[in-house]
């Protein structure tokens, strides 16, 4: 339920002025236009006196609306401020609202209804679904009519959420902004150099940016705030400096737009939380592929599970870093991937291949994201096998964390050789194979004498018959490598000509290096 006073406050004093509001009056339910002989007024209506031309008609309308328990009558001056009309409204017990003379009635109807819809949605009642993008575009048209200039509504990252009609009456910068759905980098840099975004963050009511040498037309900018939080901004392309009245009218529309943006964000947050919970269930094998396809928008094609490890680890800032990265992944990387946080890591499910939103695209985008430390992907699988891909991604991440892979990004199917060695080493280590034979004596000698014979033996087995390659991997001269091999064989006699000896030693050394 919303009061007349609340509606007037939300629309703003530039468009509406409360001439009289009784202490007790019906809650606002709808908006109707009262034309002579056609008014269909119901309880709680805001009645717009569109066809009222004289005082007698105005008084008659006020009394008729009061009899039907309407919430308020809206008229333009000079009728709205006539003392006789005010007395009639007071006697009838109905609110009387004055509408700015230059306001278009049709646009006011839409503006009032969007306010009522937004307030109703904030009440959390049933049916308070997210406003569609069409609603925000229509609201942009309303705002454009108020400021009499083409308008864009943008979020805090300068992405275009909606724009009004008449965008052909602008400049190349605006056309590029709408075509790309965000301010182009060069245009953004010019506005930033003028301190526009700094002024937005400071909470100014309106910001005027003069024309620029490159032909960019002047801009009148209004920040969109709610509760002290910057939600976005509105940009109007104007011909030159704007009157205080017109600028104030533009600014007065910001609270209405803020309500829409808050509702959109709340709905998006709720959807994201639901998607994250479902994704966690799928990765844990608690939900089937049909639900994943139906509710997460996944397709039948092969997908990968990607695990992202942030650089902050378990520090106090880690959760904030992960949530910020999750927001960027969800909104700003190609086609939006399905993502969630689980056990301090970010998990995303993306299609295999090179298309929009694919693993290839996500991998390239994450490389540019601050706060990303390691990225691991499972092999491409069918939707029903996503838990397996998740396990593979986690195994690959474990190898990245252990420094067993040369890079900080890896995919399960690309690092199969390292995986074979790692799994072999893990099994061999569990069987304590490194403690068998003469290798233990060589390890003890290295520990006591600070020599590197174990590493030398490992590289000689990796590069059999190629002392130069073995020496290069050890970063020593080939002659130094040959000397080490002679000294090692004096300490621990080994028949390296026997292939089984070489194979057994290699298994032991792999267990030490890859476990």
Coordinates of C-alpha atoms in Angstrom, one line a residue:
X1 CA 0.0 0.0 0.0
X2 CA 1.3 3.4 -1.0
X3 CA 0.2 6.9 0.2
X4 CA -0.5 10.0 -1.9
X5 CA 2.3 11.8 -0.1
X6 CA 4.8 8.9 -0.9
X7 CA 3.9 9.1 -4.6
X8 CA 4.4 12.8 -4.7
X9 CA 7.7 12.5 -2.9
X10 CA 9.0 9.8 -5.3
X11 CA 8.0 11.6 -8.5
X12 CA 9.6 14.8 -7.2
X13 CA 8.6 18.5 -6.5
X14 CA 9.6 19.6 -10.0
X15 CA 6.7 17.6 -11.6
X16 CA 4.2 17.4 -8.7
X17 CA 3.3 19.8 -5.8
X18 CA 0.9 18.7 -3.0
X19 CA -1.7 21.5 -2.7
X20 CA -3.7 19.6 -0.1
X21 CA -3.3 16.2 1.4
X22 CA -5.7 15.2 4.2
X23 CA -4.4 13.4 7.2
X24 CA -6.5 10.4 6.3
X25 CA -7.0 9.5 2.6
X26 CA -7.3 6.2 0.7
X27 CA -4.1 4.4 -0.4
X28 CA -3.2 4.8 -4.0
X29 CA -4.3 1.9 -6.3
X30 CA -4.1 3.1 -9.9
X31 CA -4.0 6.1 -12.2
X32 CA -6.9 7.1 -14.4
X33 CA -7.5 10.0 -16.9
X34 CA -10.6 12.0 -16.3
X35 CA -12.0 13.5 -19.5
X36 CA -15.5 15.1 -19.6
X37 CA -18.2 12.4 -19.6
X38 CA -15.7 9.5 -19.6
X39 CA -14.2 9.3 -16.1
X40 CA -14.4 5.8 -14.6
X41 CA -13.1 6.5 -11.1
X42 CA -12.6 3.8 -8.5
X43 CA -11.4 3.8 -4.9
X44 CA -7.8 4.7 -4.5
X45 CA -7.4 6.2 -8.0
X46 CA -5.1 9.1 -8.8
X47 CA -7.4 11.0 -11.1
X48 CA -5.8 13.2 -13.8
X49 CA -8.0 16.1 -14.8
X50 CA -6.9 16.1 -18.5
X51 CA -10.1 17.6 -20.0
X52 CA -10.9 20.1 -17.1
X53 CA -10.8 23.7 -18.4
X54 CA -12.6 25.8 -15.8
X55 CA -13.1 26.1 -12.1
X56 CA -16.7 24.7 -12.1
X57 CA -15.6 21.6 -13.9
X58 CA -12.7 21.2 -11.5
X59 CA -14.9 21.5 -8.4
X60 CA -17.3 19.0 -9.8
X61 CA -14.5 16.5 -10.5
X62 CA -13.2 16.9 -7.0
X63 CA -16.6 16.2 -5.5
X64 CA -17.3 13.3 -7.8
X65 CA -13.9 11.7 -7.1
X66 CA -14.3 12.1 -3.3
X67 CA -17.7 10.4 -3.5
X68 CA -16.0 7.4 -5.2
X69 CA -13.2 7.4 -2.6
X70 CA -10.5 8.3 -5.1
X71 CA -7.0 9.0 -3.5
X72 CA -6.3 12.4 -5.2
X73 CA -7.1 14.7 -8.1
X74 CA -4.3 16.0 -10.2
X75 CA -4.7 19.3 -12.1
X76 CA -2.4 21.8 -13.8
X77 CA -2.1 25.5 -12.8
X78 CA -3.8 27.9 -12.6
X79 CA -6.8 25.7 -11.7
X80 CA -4.9 23.5 -9.2
X81 CA -4.0 26.5 -7.0
X82 CA -7.4 28.3 -7.0
X83 CA -8.5 28.9 -3.4
X84 CA -12.1 27.9 -4.2
X85 CA -10.9 24.5 -5.5
X86 CA -8.7 24.0 -2.4
X87 CA -11.7 24.7 -0.1
X88 CA -13.8 22.2 -2.1
X89 CA -11.1 19.5 -1.8
X90 CA -10.7 20.2 1.9
X91 CA -14.5 19.9 2.5
X92 CA -14.7 16.7 0.4
X93 CA -11.6 15.2 2.1
X94 CA -9.6 14.4 -1.0
X95 CA -6.0 15.2 -1.9
X96 CA -5.3 17.9 -4.5
X97 CA -2.1 17.8 -6.5
X98 CA -0.7 20.4 -8.8
X99 CA 1.1 19.2 -12.0
X100 CA 3.8 21.2 -13.7
X101 CA 2.3 23.1 -16.6
X102 CA 4.7 21.8 -19.2
X103 CA 4.3 18.1 -18.3
X104 CA 2.7 15.8 -20.9
X105 CA -0.3 14.0 -19.4
X106 CA 0.5 10.7 -21.2
X107 CA 4.1 10.7 -19.9
X108 CA 2.8 11.5 -16.4
X109 CA 0.5 8.5 -16.5
X110 CA 3.4 6.2 -17.3
X111 CA 5.7 7.8 -14.7
X112 CA 3.1 7.4 -12.0
X113 CA 2.3 3.8 -12.9
X114 CA 6.0 2.9 -12.9
X115 CA 6.3 4.4 -9.4
X116 CA 3.3 2.4 -8.2
X117 CA 4.7 -0.8 -9.8
X118 CA 8.1 -0.2 -8.2
X119 CA 6.7 0.5 -4.7
X120 CA 4.5 -2.6 -5.0
X121 CA 7.5 -4.7 -6.0
X122 CA 9.4 -3.4 -2.9
X123 CA 6.6 -4.6 -0.7
X124 CA 7.6 -8.1 -1.7
X125 CA 4.1 -9.2 -2.6
X126 CA 3.3 -12.0 -5.1
X127 CA 3.8 -11.1 -8.7
X128 CA 6.6 -8.6 -8.0
X129 CA 8.7 -10.0 -10.8
X130 CA 11.6 -8.2 -12.2
X131 CA 10.8 -5.3 -14.5
X132 CA 11.6 -6.4 -18.0
X133 CA 14.1 -4.5 -20.1
X134 CA 11.2 -3.0 -22.1
X135 CA 9.9 -1.3 -18.9
X136 CA 13.3 0.4 -18.4
X137 CA 13.4 1.5 -22.0
X138 CA 9.9 3.0 -21.6
X139 CA 11.0 4.7 -18.5
X140 CA 14.0 6.2 -20.4
X141 CA 11.4 7.6 -22.9
X142 CA 9.6 9.2 -19.9
X143 CA 12.8 10.7 -18.6
X144 CA 13.7 12.0 -22.1
X145 CA 10.3 13.8 -22.3
X146 CA 11.0 15.4 -18.9
X147 CA 14.4 16.7 -19.9
X148 CA 13.5 17.1 -23.6
X149 CA 16.6 15.3 -24.7
X150 CA 17.7 11.8 -25.7
X151 CA 18.7 9.8 -22.6
X152 CA 20.7 6.7 -21.8
X153 CA 20.5 4.8 -18.4
X154 CA 23.8 3.3 -17.4
X155 CA 25.1 1.2 -14.6
X156 CA 28.2 2.0 -12.5
X157 CA 30.4 0.3 -15.1
X158 CA 29.1 2.6 -17.8
X159 CA 27.1 -0.3 -19.5
X160 CA 24.0 0.9 -21.2
X161 CA 20.9 -0.6 -19.6
X162 CA 18.3 1.3 -21.6
X163 CA 18.0 4.3 -23.9
X164 CA 15.2 6.6 -25.1
X165 CA 13.9 7.2 -28.6
X166 CA 15.3 10.1 -30.7
X167 CA 18.9 8.8 -30.4
X168 CA 19.4 9.9 -34.0
X169 CA 19.5 13.5 -32.7
X170 CA 22.9 12.9 -31.0
X171 CA 26.5 12.5 -31.9
X172 CA 28.9 9.7 -32.9
X173 CA 30.0 9.1 -29.3
X174 CA 26.4 8.4 -28.3
X175 CA 25.8 6.2 -31.3
X176 CA 28.9 4.2 -30.5
X177 CA 27.8 3.9 -26.9
X178 CA 24.4 2.5 -27.8
X179 CA 25.8 0.2 -30.5
X180 CA 28.4 -1.3 -28.1
X181 CA 26.1 -1.1 -25.1
X182 CA 28.8 0.8 -23.2
X183 CA 30.8 4.0 -23.4
X184 CA 33.7 3.4 -25.8
X185 CA 37.2 3.5 -24.2
X186 CA 38.3 6.7 -25.9
X187 CA 35.1 8.5 -25.0
X188 CA 35.3 7.1 -21.5
X189 CA 38.8 8.5 -21.2
X190 CA 37.8 11.9 -22.4
X191 CA 34.9 12.1 -19.8
X192 CA 37.2 10.8 -17.1
X193 CA 39.9 13.4 -17.9
X194 CA 37.2 16.1 -17.3
X195 CA 36.5 14.6 -13.9
X196 CA 33.0 13.5 -14.8
X197 CA 33.1 10.1 -12.9
X198 CA 34.8 11.7 -9.9
X199 CA 31.9 14.2 -9.7
X200 CA 29.4 11.3 -10.0
X201 CA 30.9 9.6 -7.0
X202 CA 30.8 12.8 -5.0
X203 CA 27.0 12.8 -5.1
X204 CA 26.3 16.0 -7.1
X205 CA 22.7 16.3 -8.2
X206 CA 23.5 17.2 -11.8
X207 CA 26.7 17.4 -13.9
X208 CA 27.0 19.5 -17.1
X209 CA 29.7 18.7 -19.5
X210 CA 30.3 21.3 -22.3
X211 CA 30.7 20.4 -25.9
X212 CA 34.1 19.0 -26.9
X213 CA 36.5 19.8 -29.7
X214 CA 35.9 16.5 -31.4
X215 CA 32.3 17.3 -32.0
X216 CA 30.9 15.5 -28.9
X217 CA 27.8 17.4 -27.9
X218 CA 27.2 18.6 -24.3
X219 CA 25.9 16.2 -21.7
X220 CA 23.7 16.7 -18.7
X221 CA 24.3 13.8 -16.3
X222 CA 22.4 12.8 -13.2
X223 CA 23.6 10.2 -10.7
X224 CA 21.1 7.5 -9.7
X225 CA 21.4 6.9 -6.0
X226 CA 19.4 5.1 -3.3
X227 CA 20.3 5.1 0.4
X228 CA 23.7 6.8 -0.4
X229 CA 24.7 4.0 -2.9
X230 CA 25.5 4.9 -6.5
X231 CA 23.5 2.6 -8.7
X232 CA 24.2 4.2 -12.0
X233 CA 23.6 7.4 -14.0
X234 CA 21.5 9.0 -16.7
X235 CA 23.1 10.8 -19.6
X236 CA 21.1 13.3 -21.7
X237 CA 22.6 14.8 -24.9
X238 CA 21.7 18.5 -24.9
X239 CA 22.3 21.4 -27.2
X240 CA 23.9 23.6 -24.5
X241 CA 23.5 24.8 -20.9
X242 CA 20.2 23.7 -19.4
X243 CA 17.9 25.9 -17.2
X244 CA 17.8 25.2 -13.5
X245 CA 14.2 24.1 -13.8
X246 CA 14.8 21.6 -16.5
X247 CA 17.9 20.2 -14.8
X248 CA 15.9 19.8 -11.6
X249 CA 13.1 18.0 -13.4
X250 CA 15.7 15.6 -14.8
X251 CA 17.2 15.0 -11.4
X252 CA 13.8 14.4 -9.9
X253 CA 13.3 11.4 -12.1
X254 CA 16.4 9.7 -10.6
X255 CA 14.6 8.2 -7.5
X256 CA 12.1 6.5 -9.8
X257 CA 14.8 5.0 -12.0
X258 CA 16.7 4.0 -8.8
X259 CA 13.6 1.9 -7.7
X260 CA 13.7 0.1 -11.0
X261 CA 17.4 -0.6 -10.8
X262 CA 17.1 -1.9 -7.2
X263 CA 14.3 -4.2 -8.2
X264 CA 16.3 -5.5 -11.2
X265 CA 19.4 -6.0 -9.0
X266 CA 17.4 -7.8 -6.3
X267 CA 15.8 -10.1 -8.8
X268 CA 19.1 -10.8 -10.5
X269 CA 20.7 -11.5 -7.1
X270 CA 17.9 -13.9 -6.2
X271 CA 18.3 -15.7 -9.6
X272 CA 22.0 -15.9 -9.2
X273 CA 21.8 -17.3 -5.7
X274 CA 19.3 -19.9 -6.9
X275 CA 21.5 -20.8 -9.9
X276 CA 24.6 -21.0 -7.6
X277 CA 22.8 -23.4 -5.2
X278 CA 21.6 -25.6 -8.1
X279 CA 25.1 -25.6 -9.6
X280 CA 26.6 -26.8 -6.3
X281 CA 24.0 -29.6 -6.2
X282 CA 24.9 -30.6 -9.8
X283 CA 28.6 -30.6 -9.1
X284 CA 28.0 -32.8 -6.0
X285 CA 25.9 -35.2 -8.0
X286 CA 22.7 -34.3 -6.2
X287 CA 20.8 -32.9 -9.3
X288 CA 20.4 -34.4 -12.7
X289 CA 21.2 -33.1 -16.2
X290 CA 17.6 -32.3 -17.1
X291 CA 17.4 -29.8 -14.3
X292 CA 20.7 -28.3 -15.3
X293 CA 19.5 -27.8 -18.9
X294 CA 16.1 -26.5 -17.9
X295 CA 17.0 -24.1 -15.1
X296 CA 20.6 -23.1 -15.8
X297 CA 20.2 -22.6 -19.6
X298 CA 22.9 -25.2 -20.4
X299 CA 22.8 -27.0 -23.8
X300 CA 23.4 -30.6 -24.8
X301 CA 26.9 -29.9 -26.0
X302 CA 30.0 -30.8 -24.0
X303 CA 30.9 -28.6 -21.0
X304 CA 33.8 -28.1 -18.7
X305 CA 34.0 -27.3 -15.1
X306 CA 36.5 -24.5 -14.4
X307 CA 37.9 -23.9 -10.9
X308 CA 39.4 -20.4 -10.2
X309 CA 41.8 -19.9 -7.2
X310 CA 42.2 -16.3 -6.1
X311 CA 45.5 -14.9 -5.0
X312 CA 44.3 -13.8 -1.6
X313 CA 43.8 -17.4 -0.4
X314 CA 42.3 -17.5 3.1
X315 CA 43.0 -13.8 4.0
X316 CA 40.4 -11.5 5.4
X317 CA 39.9 -10.0 1.9
X318 CA 39.6 -13.3 0.2
X319 CA 35.8 -13.6 0.3
X320 CA 35.4 -10.0 -1.1
X321 CA 37.9 -10.8 -3.9
X322 CA 36.0 -14.0 -4.8
X323 CA 32.6 -12.3 -4.8
X324 CA 33.9 -9.4 -6.9
X325 CA 35.4 -11.8 -9.4
X326 CA 32.2 -13.9 -9.4
X327 CA 30.3 -10.7 -10.3
X328 CA 32.7 -10.0 -13.2
X329 CA 32.5 -13.5 -14.4
X330 CA 28.7 -13.5 -14.2
X331 CA 28.3 -10.2 -16.0
X332 CA 31.3 -9.1 -18.0
X333 CA 32.9 -12.1 -19.7
X334 CA 31.4 -12.9 -23.0
X335 CA 28.2 -15.0 -22.6
X336 CA 27.4 -15.2 -18.9
X337 CA 28.7 -18.5 -17.5
X338 CA 27.0 -20.3 -14.7
X339 CA 29.2 -19.8 -11.6
X340 CA 29.2 -20.3 -7.9
X341 CA 31.5 -20.3 -4.9
X342 CA 32.4 -23.5 -3.1
X343 CA 34.9 -24.2 -0.4
X344 CA 36.7 -20.9 -1.0
X345 CA 37.0 -21.5 -4.8
X346 CA 35.0 -20.2 -7.8
X347 CA 33.4 -22.8 -10.0
X348 CA 32.1 -22.1 -13.5
X349 CA 30.5 -24.4 -16.1
X350 CA 31.3 -23.3 -19.7
X351 CA 30.8 -24.9 -23.1
X352 CA 33.8 -26.5 -24.7
X353 CA 35.3 -25.0 -27.8
X354 CA 36.0 -21.5 -29.0
X355 CA 32.5 -19.9 -29.2
X356 CA 30.9 -17.2 -27.0
X357 CA 31.2 -18.0 -23.3
X358 CA 33.4 -21.0 -24.0
X359 CA 36.4 -22.3 -22.0
X360 CA 38.7 -20.6 -24.5
X361 CA 37.1 -17.2 -24.1
X362 CA 36.8 -17.5 -20.3
X363 CA 40.5 -18.6 -20.1
X364 CA 41.6 -15.5 -22.1
X365 CA 39.4 -13.2 -20.1
X366 CA 40.5 -14.5 -16.7
X367 CA 44.1 -13.9 -17.7
X368 CA 43.2 -10.2 -17.6
X369 CA 41.4 -10.2 -14.3
X370 CA 43.1 -9.0 -11.2
X371 CA 43.0 -11.3 -8.2
X372 CA 43.1 -14.5 -10.3
X373 CA 46.0 -16.8 -9.2
X374 CA 45.3 -20.2 -10.7
X375 CA 42.8 -21.5 -13.2
X376 CA 42.1 -25.2 -13.7
X377 CA 39.6 -26.9 -16.1
X378 CA 38.2 -30.4 -16.2
X379 CA 37.9 -32.3 -19.5
X380 CA 34.8 -31.7 -21.7
X381 CA 32.0 -33.9 -20.6
X382 CA 28.2 -34.4 -21.1
X383 CA 26.0 -32.5 -18.7
X384 CA 25.3 -35.6 -16.6
X385 CA 29.1 -36.1 -16.0
X386 CA 29.8 -32.6 -14.7
X387 CA 30.8 -34.0 -11.2
X388 CA 33.6 -35.9 -12.9
X389 CA 34.8 -32.8 -14.7
X390 CA 34.8 -31.0 -11.4
X391 CA 37.0 -33.7 -9.8
X392 CA 39.4 -33.4 -12.7
X393 CA 39.6 -29.6 -12.4
X394 CA 40.2 -30.0 -8.7
X395 CA 43.0 -32.5 -9.3
X396 CA 44.6 -30.2 -11.9
X397 CA 44.3 -27.3 -9.5
X398 CA 46.1 -29.3 -6.8
X399 CA 49.0 -29.9 -9.3
X400 CA 49.1 -26.1 -10.0
X401 CA 49.3 -25.4 -6.3
X402 CA 52.1 -27.9 -5.8
X403 CA 54.1 -26.3 -8.6
X404 CA 54.1 -29.5 -10.7
X405 CA 53.0 -27.6 -13.8
X406 CA 55.0 -24.8 -15.4
X407 CA 52.1 -22.3 -15.8
X408 CA 49.3 -21.1 -13.5
X409 CA 46.5 -22.2 -15.9
X410 CA 45.9 -25.8 -17.0
X411 CA 43.2 -28.1 -18.3
X412 CA 42.9 -31.8 -17.4
X413 CA 43.1 -33.1 -21.0
X414 CA 46.2 -31.0 -21.8
X415 CA 48.3 -32.0 -18.9
X416 CA 47.8 -35.7 -19.1
X417 CA 51.5 -36.5 -19.0
X418 CA 51.9 -34.7 -15.7
X419 CA 48.8 -36.4 -14.4
X420 CA 50.1 -39.8 -15.2
X421 CA 53.4 -39.1 -13.4
X422 CA 51.5 -37.6 -10.5
X423 CA 49.2 -40.5 -10.0
X424 CA 52.0 -43.0 -10.5
X425 CA 54.1 -41.1 -8.0
X426 CA 51.3 -41.0 -5.5
X427 CA 50.8 -44.7 -5.7
X428 CA 54.5 -45.4 -5.6
X429 CA 55.0 -43.1 -2.6
X430 CA 52.2 -45.0 -0.7
X431 CA 54.1 -48.2 -1.4
X432 CA 57.4 -46.5 -0.1
X433 CA 59.3 -47.6 -3.2
X434 CA 61.8 -44.8 -2.8
X435 CA 63.1 -46.6 0.4
X436 CA 64.2 -49.7 -1.6
X437 CA 67.6 -50.3 -3.1
X438 CA 70.6 -48.0 -3.0
X439 CA 68.7 -44.8 -3.7
X440 CA 68.2 -44.1 0.0
X441 CA 72.0 -44.1 0.5
X442 CA 72.4 -41.5 -2.3
X443 CA 69.7 -39.3 -0.7
X444 CA 71.5 -39.5 2.7
X445 CA 74.8 -38.5 1.1
X446 CA 73.1 -35.4 -0.5
X447 CA 71.6 -34.4 2.8
X448 CA 74.9 -34.8 4.7
X449 CA 77.3 -33.4 2.1
X450 CA 74.9 -30.9 0.4
X451 CA 75.5 -32.5 -3.0
X452 CA 73.0 -32.9 -5.8
X453 CA 73.6 -36.4 -7.0
X454 CA 69.9 -37.4 -6.8
X455 CA 68.9 -34.6 -9.2
X456 CA 71.8 -35.5 -11.4
X457 CA 70.7 -39.1 -11.6
X458 CA 67.1 -38.1 -12.4
X459 CA 68.1 -35.8 -15.3
X460 CA 70.5 -38.5 -16.7
X461 CA 67.5 -40.9 -16.8
X462 CA 65.3 -38.3 -18.4
X463 CA 67.8 -37.6 -21.1
X464 CA 69.6 -41.0 -21.6
X465 CA 72.7 -40.7 -23.8
X466 CA 72.4 -36.9 -24.0
X467 CA 74.6 -35.3 -21.4
X468 CA 74.3 -31.9 -22.9
X469 CA 70.5 -31.9 -22.4
X470 CA 70.8 -33.3 -18.9
X471 CA 73.4 -30.6 -18.0
X472 CA 71.2 -27.9 -19.5
X473 CA 68.2 -28.9 -17.3
X474 CA 70.5 -28.8 -14.3
X475 CA 72.0 -25.4 -15.4
X476 CA 75.6 -26.8 -15.3
X477 CA 78.3 -27.4 -17.8
X478 CA 78.3 -30.8 -19.5
X479 CA 81.8 -31.6 -18.1
X480 CA 80.4 -30.8 -14.6
X481 CA 77.6 -33.2 -15.3
X482 CA 80.0 -36.0 -16.4
X483 CA 82.1 -35.5 -13.2
X484 CA 79.0 -35.7 -11.0
X485 CA 78.0 -39.0 -12.7
X486 CA 81.5 -40.5 -12.1
X487 CA 81.5 -39.5 -8.4
X488 CA 77.9 -40.7 -7.9
X489 CA 78.8 -44.2 -9.2
X490 CA 81.7 -44.3 -6.8
X491 CA 79.4 -43.6 -3.9
X492 CA 76.6 -45.9 -5.0
X493 CA 77.6 -48.5 -7.6
X494 CA 74.7 -48.8 -10.1
X495 CA 74.5 -50.8 -13.4
X496 CA 72.9 -48.1 -15.5
X497 CA 73.4 -50.3 -18.6
X498 CA 70.6 -52.6 -17.2
X499 CA 67.2 -51.3 -18.5
X500 CA 65.3 -52.7 -15.5
X501 CA 67.7 -50.8 -13.1
X502 CA 67.1 -47.6 -15.0
X503 CA 63.3 -48.1 -15.0
X504 CA 63.2 -49.0 -11.3
X505 CA 65.3 -45.9 -10.4
X506 CA 63.1 -43.7 -12.6
X507 CA 60.0 -44.9 -10.8
X508 CA 61.6 -44.2 -7.5
X509 CA 62.7 -40.7 -8.5
X510 CA 59.3 -39.9 -10.0
X511 CA 57.7 -40.9 -6.7
X512 CA 59.9 -38.3 -5.0
X513 CA 59.3 -35.5 -7.5
X514 CA 55.7 -35.9 -8.4
X515 CA 53.9 -37.2 -5.3

